[in-house]
Amino acid sequence: MSDPALEAHEHAEHAEHAAHENNPFISQVSITIAMLAVVAAVAGSLETYESASAIIEANKAVLSQDRATDQWNFFESKSLKKNMYTIAADADKSKAEDYLKKAKDEGAGQNDAQDKAKDLEHQRDEDLAASAVHEERHHHLGIAATLLEMAIAISTIAIITHKKWPWIVSAVLGVVGAALAAISYTSLASLIPGL
């Protein structure tokens, strides 16, 4: 796995060496590389954060589902006990009152278990939704970081060739990458199909 900050730093070092030529164009490109490196490092760090957050939220969803499953199992056991006490009350009229009281208690516990299970399933759904948001941001930031790294590499070509067009291309890629990184934290990200 590559480290965008390290790669950007290496490109900046190459640019620094080239800047010793006292050429204003080389200095401008070197400054562009440094700015792109900072933005690429931020986008790369945010990408890592969003990836970890997506995993954490997904794990929380799994735990909520496990707890909900436990509550549904508890609900079922309460249902079985309630039915067994109801059957016992029908079978043994001498203890029918005690059995019906126990059946009623089991029914009340059954309702509590069902409510807890539904709450936990709701929490699971919220955790899954949060995970999806983090995953979407991770995806956008990954594309942004790639565009920024490409911009840095193309800027280096401008230094080597002393041509302006690679620098312009790198600036455009850098602006698009930075914009995509910023958009990933707004509602506009959902409007970009296919990203």
C-alpha positions as protocol buffer text, in pm:
chain_id: "A"
residue {
  index: 1
  type: MET
  ca { x: 0 y: 0 z: 0 }
}
residue {
  index: 2
  type: SER
  ca { x: 146 y: 336 z: -99 }
}
residue {
  index: 3
  type: ASP
  ca { x: 172 y: 636 z: 128 }
}
residue {
  index: 4
  type: PRO
  ca { x: 43 y: 944 z: -59 }
}
residue {
  index: 5
  type: ALA
  ca { x: 213 y: 1185 z: 181 }
}
residue {
  index: 6
  type: LEU
  ca { x: 551 y: 1016 z: 134 }
}
residue {
  index: 7
  type: GLU
  ca { x: 516 y: 1006 z: -244 }
}
residue {
  index: 8
  type: ALA
  ca { x: 414 y: 1373 z: -250 }
}
residue {
  index: 9
  type: HIS
  ca { x: 714 y: 1457 z: -32 }
}
residue {
  index: 10
  type: GLU
  ca { x: 947 y: 1279 z: -275 }
}
residue {
  index: 11
  type: HIS
  ca { x: 801 y: 1474 z: -567 }
}
residue {
  index: 12
  type: ALA
  ca { x: 839 y: 1796 z: -368 }
}
residue {
  index: 13
  type: GLU
  ca { x: 1206 y: 1713 z: -304 }
}
residue {
  index: 14
  type: HIS
  ca { x: 1264 y: 1663 z: -677 }
}
residue {
  index: 15
  type: ALA
  ca { x: 1094 y: 1995 z: -739 }
}
residue {
  index: 16
  type: GLU
  ca { x: 1310 y: 2164 z: -475 }
}
residue {
  index: 17
  type: HIS
  ca { x: 1624 y: 2043 z: -647 }
}
residue {
  index: 18
  type: ALA
  ca { x: 1496 y: 2176 z: -977 }
}
residue {
  index: 19
  type: ALA
  ca { x: 1404 y: 2508 z: -817 }
}
residue {
  index: 20
  type: HIS
  ca { x: 1772 y: 2584 z: -761 }
}
residue {
  index: 21
  type: GLU
  ca { x: 1781 y: 2687 z: -1127 }
}
residue {
  index: 22
  type: ASN
  ca { x: 1626 y: 3024 z: -1024 }
}
residue {
  index: 23
  type: ASN
  ca { x: 1364 y: 2980 z: -1294 }
}
residue {
  index: 24
  type: PRO
  ca { x: 1031 y: 3145 z: -1195 }
}
residue {
  index: 25
  type: PHE
  ca { x: 832 y: 2879 z: -1382 }
}
residue {
  index: 26
  type: ILE
  ca { x: 1008 y: 2602 z: -1190 }
}
residue {
  index: 27
  type: SER
  ca { x: 939 y: 2787 z: -864 }
}
residue {
  index: 28
  type: GLN
  ca { x: 569 y: 2816 z: -949 }
}
residue {
  index: 29
  type: VAL
  ca { x: 546 y: 2447 z: -1034 }
}
residue {
  index: 30
  type: SER
  ca { x: 732 y: 2360 z: -714 }
}
residue {
  index: 31
  type: ILE
  ca { x: 483 y: 2562 z: -510 }
}
residue {
  index: 32
  type: THR
  ca { x: 199 y: 2387 z: -692 }
}
residue {
  index: 33
  type: ILE
  ca { x: 351 y: 2050 z: -604 }
}
residue {
  index: 34
  type: ALA
  ca { x: 380 y: 2148 z: -239 }
}
residue {
  index: 35
  type: MET
  ca { x: 17 y: 2261 z: -227 }
}
residue {
  index: 36
  type: LEU
  ca { x: -100 y: 1948 z: -405 }
}
residue {
  index: 37
  type: ALA
  ca { x: 104 y: 1737 z: -162 }
}
residue {
  index: 38
  type: VAL
  ca { x: -71 y: 1896 z: 136 }
}
residue {
  index: 39
  type: VAL
  ca { x: -416 y: 1843 z: -12 }
}
residue {
  index: 40
  type: ALA
  ca { x: -326 y: 1486 z: -114 }
}
residue {
  index: 41
  type: ALA
  ca { x: -205 y: 1411 z: 240 }
}
residue {
  index: 42
  type: VAL
  ca { x: -529 y: 1546 z: 388 }
}
residue {
  index: 43
  type: ALA
  ca { x: -743 y: 1351 z: 139 }
}
residue {
  index: 44
  type: GLY
  ca { x: -543 y: 1034 z: 206 }
}
residue {
  index: 45
  type: SER
  ca { x: -582 y: 1073 z: 582 }
}
residue {
  index: 46
  type: LEU
  ca { x: -954 y: 1138 z: 552 }
}
residue {
  index: 47
  type: GLU
  ca { x: -987 y: 836 z: 324 }
}
residue {
  index: 48
  type: THR
  ca { x: -826 y: 617 z: 591 }
}
residue {
  index: 49
  type: TYR
  ca { x: -1050 y: 768 z: 861 }
}
residue {
  index: 50
  type: GLU
  ca { x: -1367 y: 710 z: 656 }
}
residue {
  index: 51
  type: SER
  ca { x: -1266 y: 352 z: 579 }
}
residue {
  index: 52
  type: ALA
  ca { x: -1210 y: 278 z: 947 }
}
residue {
  index: 53
  type: SER
  ca { x: -1537 y: 450 z: 1040 }
}
residue {
  index: 54
  type: ALA
  ca { x: -1727 y: 240 z: 784 }
}
residue {
  index: 55
  type: ILE
  ca { x: -1585 y: -78 z: 936 }
}
residue {
  index: 56
  type: ILE
  ca { x: -1662 y: 36 z: 1291 }
}
residue {
  index: 57
  type: GLU
  ca { x: -2023 y: 122 z: 1204 }
}
residue {
  index: 58
  type: ALA
  ca { x: -2066 y: -211 z: 1023 }
}
residue {
  index: 59
  type: ASN
  ca { x: -1932 y: -393 z: 1329 }
}
residue {
  index: 60
  type: LYS
  ca { x: -2172 y: -201 z: 1551 }
}
residue {
  index: 61
  type: ALA
  ca { x: -2454 y: -311 z: 1320 }
}
residue {
  index: 62
  type: VAL
  ca { x: -2349 y: -674 z: 1356 }
}
residue {
  index: 63
  type: LEU
  ca { x: -2343 y: -641 z: 1735 }
}
residue {
  index: 64
  type: SER
  ca { x: -2687 y: -477 z: 1735 }
}
residue {
  index: 65
  type: GLN
  ca { x: -2821 y: -759 z: 1516 }
}
residue {
  index: 66
  type: ASP
  ca { x: -2670 y: -1020 z: 1749 }
}
residue {
  index: 67
  type: ARG
  ca { x: -2832 y: -852 z: 2047 }
}
residue {
  index: 68
  type: ALA
  ca { x: -3163 y: -829 z: 1859 }
}
residue {
  index: 69
  type: THR
  ca { x: -3139 y: -1200 z: 1775 }
}
residue {
  index: 70
  type: ASP
  ca { x: -3084 y: -1274 z: 2143 }
}
residue {
  index: 71
  type: GLN
  ca { x: -3395 y: -1073 z: 2229 }
}
residue {
  index: 72
  type: TRP
  ca { x: -3600 y: -1253 z: 1962 }
}
residue {
  index: 73
  type: ASN
  ca { x: -3481 y: -1585 z: 2107 }
}
residue {
  index: 74
  type: PHE
  ca { x: -3581 y: -1462 z: 2453 }
}
residue {
  index: 75
  type: PHE
  ca { x: -3918 y: -1358 z: 2306 }
}
residue {
  index: 76
  type: GLU
  ca { x: -3966 y: -1708 z: 2164 }
}
residue {
  index: 77
  type: SER
  ca { x: -3874 y: -1873 z: 2494 }
}
residue {
  index: 78
  type: LYS
  ca { x: -4123 y: -1649 z: 2676 }
}
residue {
  index: 79
  type: SER
  ca { x: -4386 y: -1743 z: 2416 }
}
residue {
  index: 80
  type: LEU
  ca { x: -4320 y: -2113 z: 2467 }
}
residue {
  index: 81
  type: LYS
  ca { x: -4336 y: -2080 z: 2845 }
}
residue {
  index: 82
  type: LYS
  ca { x: -4657 y: -1878 z: 2823 }
}
residue {
  index: 83
  type: ASN
  ca { x: -4815 y: -2144 z: 2602 }
}
residue {
  index: 84
  type: MET
  ca { x: -4692 y: -2424 z: 2827 }
}
residue {
  index: 85
  type: TYR
  ca { x: -4845 y: -2256 z: 3135 }
}
residue {
  index: 86
  type: THR
  ca { x: -5171 y: -2200 z: 2945 }
}
residue {
  index: 87
  type: ILE
  ca { x: -5181 y: -2568 z: 2847 }
}
residue {
  index: 88
  type: ALA
  ca { x: -5092 y: -2667 z: 3205 }
}
residue {
  index: 89
  type: ALA
  ca { x: -5378 y: -2450 z: 3336 }
}
residue {
  index: 90
  type: ASP
  ca { x: -5620 y: -2630 z: 3104 }
}
residue {
  index: 91
  type: ALA
  ca { x: -5482 y: -2969 z: 3207 }
}
residue {
  index: 92
  type: ASP
  ca { x: -5472 y: -2917 z: 3585 }
}
residue {
  index: 93
  type: LYS
  ca { x: -5769 y: -2712 z: 3706 }
}
residue {
  index: 94
  type: SER
  ca { x: -5647 y: -2725 z: 4067 }
}
residue {
  index: 95
  type: LYS
  ca { x: -5341 y: -2512 z: 3980 }
}
residue {
  index: 96
  type: ALA
  ca { x: -5501 y: -2325 z: 3692 }
}
residue {
  index: 97
  type: GLU
  ca { x: -5491 y: -1989 z: 3871 }
}
residue {
  index: 98
  type: ASP
  ca { x: -5115 y: -2016 z: 3940 }
}
residue {
  index: 99
  type: TYR
  ca { x: -5043 y: -2133 z: 3585 }
}
residue {
  index: 100
  type: LEU
  ca { x: -5247 y: -1851 z: 3431 }
}
residue {
  index: 101
  type: LYS
  ca { x: -5065 y: -1596 z: 3649 }
}
residue {
  index: 102
  type: LYS
  ca { x: -4730 y: -1735 z: 3530 }
}
residue {
  index: 103
  type: ALA
  ca { x: -4858 y: -1733 z: 3171 }
}
residue {
  index: 104
  type: LYS
  ca { x: -4952 y: -1366 z: 3210 }
}
residue {
  index: 105
  type: ASP
  ca { x: -4606 y: -1283 z: 3354 }
}
residue {
  index: 106
  type: GLU
  ca { x: -4438 y: -1463 z: 3064 }
}
residue {
  index: 107
  type: GLY
  ca { x: -4659 y: -1269 z: 2819 }
}
residue {
  index: 108
  type: ALA
  ca { x: -4549 y: -938 z: 2974 }
}
residue {
  index: 109
  type: GLY
  ca { x: -4182 y: -1042 z: 2948 }
}
residue {
  index: 110
  type: GLN
  ca { x: -4249 y: -1145 z: 2591 }
}
residue {
  index: 111
  type: ASN
  ca { x: -4370 y: -794 z: 2502 }
}
residue {
  index: 112
  type: ASP
  ca { x: -4062 y: -636 z: 2664 }
}
residue {
  index: 113
  type: ALA
  ca { x: -3830 y: -870 z: 2471 }
}
residue {
  index: 114
  type: GLN
  ca { x: -4010 y: -789 z: 2145 }
}
residue {
  index: 115
  type: ASP
  ca { x: -3980 y: -413 z: 2207 }
}
residue {
  index: 116
  type: LYS
  ca { x: -3606 y: -446 z: 2286 }
}
residue {
  index: 117
  type: ALA
  ca { x: -3552 y: -658 z: 1976 }
}
residue {
  index: 118
  type: LYS
  ca { x: -3724 y: -400 z: 1755 }
}
residue {
  index: 119
  type: ASP
  ca { x: -3520 y: -118 z: 1913 }
}
residue {
  index: 120
  type: LEU
  ca { x: -3199 y: -310 z: 1848 }
}
residue {
  index: 121
  type: GLU
  ca { x: -3300 y: -376 z: 1487 }
}
residue {
  index: 122
  type: HIS
  ca { x: -3364 y: -3 z: 1448 }
}
residue {
  index: 123
  type: GLN
  ca { x: -3016 y: 64 z: 1591 }
}
residue {
  index: 124
  type: ARG
  ca { x: -2873 y: -190 z: 1346 }
}
residue {
  index: 125
  type: ASP
  ca { x: -3037 y: -6 z: 1056 }
}
residue {
  index: 126
  type: GLU
  ca { x: -2895 y: 327 z: 1175 }
}
residue {
  index: 127
  type: ASP
  ca { x: -2547 y: 173 z: 1208 }
}
residue {
  index: 128
  type: LEU
  ca { x: -2570 y: 27 z: 856 }
}
residue {
  index: 129
  type: ALA
  ca { x: -2679 y: 364 z: 717 }
}
residue {
  index: 130
  type: ALA
  ca { x: -2386 y: 536 z: 892 }
}
residue {
  index: 131
  type: SER
  ca { x: -2149 y: 273 z: 755 }
}
residue {
  index: 132
  type: ALA
  ca { x: -2280 y: 334 z: 402 }
}
residue {
  index: 133
  type: VAL
  ca { x: -2220 y: 709 z: 437 }
}
residue {
  index: 134
  type: HIS
  ca { x: -1861 y: 650 z: 553 }
}
residue {
  index: 135
  type: GLU
  ca { x: -1803 y: 399 z: 272 }
}
residue {
  index: 136
  type: GLU
  ca { x: -1932 y: 647 z: 13 }
}
residue {
  index: 137
  type: ARG
  ca { x: -1702 y: 917 z: 148 }
}
residue {
  index: 138
  type: HIS
  ca { x: -1412 y: 671 z: 148 }
}
residue {
  index: 139
  type: HIS
  ca { x: -1482 y: 597 z: -218 }
}
residue {
  index: 140
  type: HIS
  ca { x: -1492 y: 966 z: -316 }
}
residue {
  index: 141
  type: LEU
  ca { x: -1179 y: 1045 z: -116 }
}
residue {
  index: 142
  type: GLY
  ca { x: -995 y: 754 z: -280 }
}
residue {
  index: 143
  type: ILE
  ca { x: -1070 y: 898 z: -623 }
}
residue {
  index: 144
  type: ALA
  ca { x: -973 y: 1247 z: -503 }
}
residue {
  index: 145
  type: ALA
  ca { x: -642 y: 1124 z: -361 }
}
residue {
  index: 146
  type: THR
  ca { x: -564 y: 943 z: -687 }
}
residue {
  index: 147
  type: LEU
  ca { x: -632 y: 1257 z: -892 }
}
residue {
  index: 148
  type: LEU
  ca { x: -412 y: 1461 z: -659 }
}
residue {
  index: 149
  type: GLU
  ca { x: -128 y: 1210 z: -683 }
}
residue {
  index: 150
  type: MET
  ca { x: -158 y: 1214 z: -1062 }
}
residue {
  index: 151
  type: ALA
  ca { x: -145 y: 1595 z: -1053 }
}
residue {
  index: 152
  type: ILE
  ca { x: 175 y: 1584 z: -849 }
}
residue {
  index: 153
  type: ALA
  ca { x: 339 y: 1342 z: -1091 }
}
residue {
  index: 154
  type: ILE
  ca { x: 235 y: 1548 z: -1393 }
}
residue {
  index: 155
  type: SER
  ca { x: 371 y: 1863 z: -1227 }
}
residue {
  index: 156
  type: THR
  ca { x: 705 y: 1689 z: -1203 }
}
residue {
  index: 157
  type: ILE
  ca { x: 689 y: 1631 z: -1579 }
}
residue {
  index: 158
  type: ALA
  ca { x: 645 y: 2008 z: -1622 }
}
residue {
  index: 159
  type: ILE
  ca { x: 966 y: 2065 z: -1427 }
}
residue {
  index: 160
  type: ILE
  ca { x: 1160 y: 1811 z: -1628 }
}
residue {
  index: 161
  type: THR
  ca { x: 1033 y: 1925 z: -1969 }
}
residue {
  index: 162
  type: HIS
  ca { x: 1007 y: 2298 z: -1888 }
}
residue {
  index: 163
  type: LYS
  ca { x: 667 y: 2296 z: -2060 }
}
residue {
  index: 164
  type: LYS
  ca { x: 360 y: 2470 z: -1931 }
}
residue {
  index: 165
  type: TRP
  ca { x: 88 y: 2230 z: -2050 }
}
residue {
  index: 166
  type: PRO
  ca { x: 170 y: 1951 z: -1797 }
}
residue {
  index: 167
  type: TRP
  ca { x: 154 y: 2211 z: -1521 }
}
residue {
  index: 168
  type: ILE
  ca { x: -190 y: 2329 z: -1642 }
}
residue {
  index: 169
  type: VAL
  ca { x: -312 y: 1969 z: -1664 }
}
residue {
  index: 170
  type: SER
  ca { x: -184 y: 1901 z: -1313 }
}
residue {
  index: 171
  type: ALA
  ca { x: -357 y: 2214 z: -1182 }
}
residue {
  index: 172
  type: VAL
  ca { x: -686 y: 2104 z: -1336 }
}
residue {
  index: 173
  type: LEU
  ca { x: -651 y: 1753 z: -1190 }
}
residue {
  index: 174
  type: GLY
  ca { x: -560 y: 1906 z: -854 }
}
residue {
  index: 175
  type: VAL
  ca { x: -865 y: 2131 z: -851 }
}
residue {
  index: 176
  type: VAL
  ca { x: -1093 y: 1841 z: -950 }
}
residue {
  index: 177
  type: GLY
  ca { x: -935 y: 1618 z: -683 }
}
residue {
  index: 178
  type: ALA
  ca { x: -964 y: 1885 z: -413 }
}
residue {
  index: 179
  type: ALA
  ca { x: -1324 y: 1961 z: -515 }
}
residue {
  index: 180
  type: LEU
  ca { x: -1418 y: 1594 z: -504 }
}
residue {
  index: 181
  type: ALA
  ca { x: -1262 y: 1562 z: -157 }
}
residue {
  index: 182
  type: ALA
  ca { x: -1463 y: 1863 z: -38 }
}
residue {
  index: 183
  type: ILE
  ca { x: -1783 y: 1747 z: -206 }
}
residue {
  index: 184
  type: SER
  ca { x: -1757 y: 1409 z: -33 }
}
residue {
  index: 185
  type: TYR
  ca { x: -1857 y: 1586 z: 291 }
}
residue {
  index: 186
  type: THR
  ca { x: -2161 y: 1760 z: 142 }
}
residue {
  index: 187
  type: SER
  ca { x: -2498 y: 1643 z: 19 }
}
residue {
  index: 188
  type: LEU
  ca { x: -2376 y: 1716 z: -333 }
}
residue {
  index: 189
  type: ALA
  ca { x: -2188 y: 1384 z: -331 }
}
residue {
  index: 190
  type: SER
  ca { x: -2518 y: 1198 z: -364 }
}
residue {
  index: 191
  type: LEU
  ca { x: -2592 y: 1394 z: -684 }
}
residue {
  index: 192
  type: ILE
  ca { x: -2286 y: 1260 z: -865 }
}
residue {
  index: 193
  type: PRO
  ca { x: -2397 y: 936 z: -1032 }
}
residue {
  index: 194
  type: GLY
  ca { x: -2147 y: 655 z: -1065 }
}
residue {
  index: 195
  type: LEU
  ca { x: -1897 y: 787 z: -814 }
}
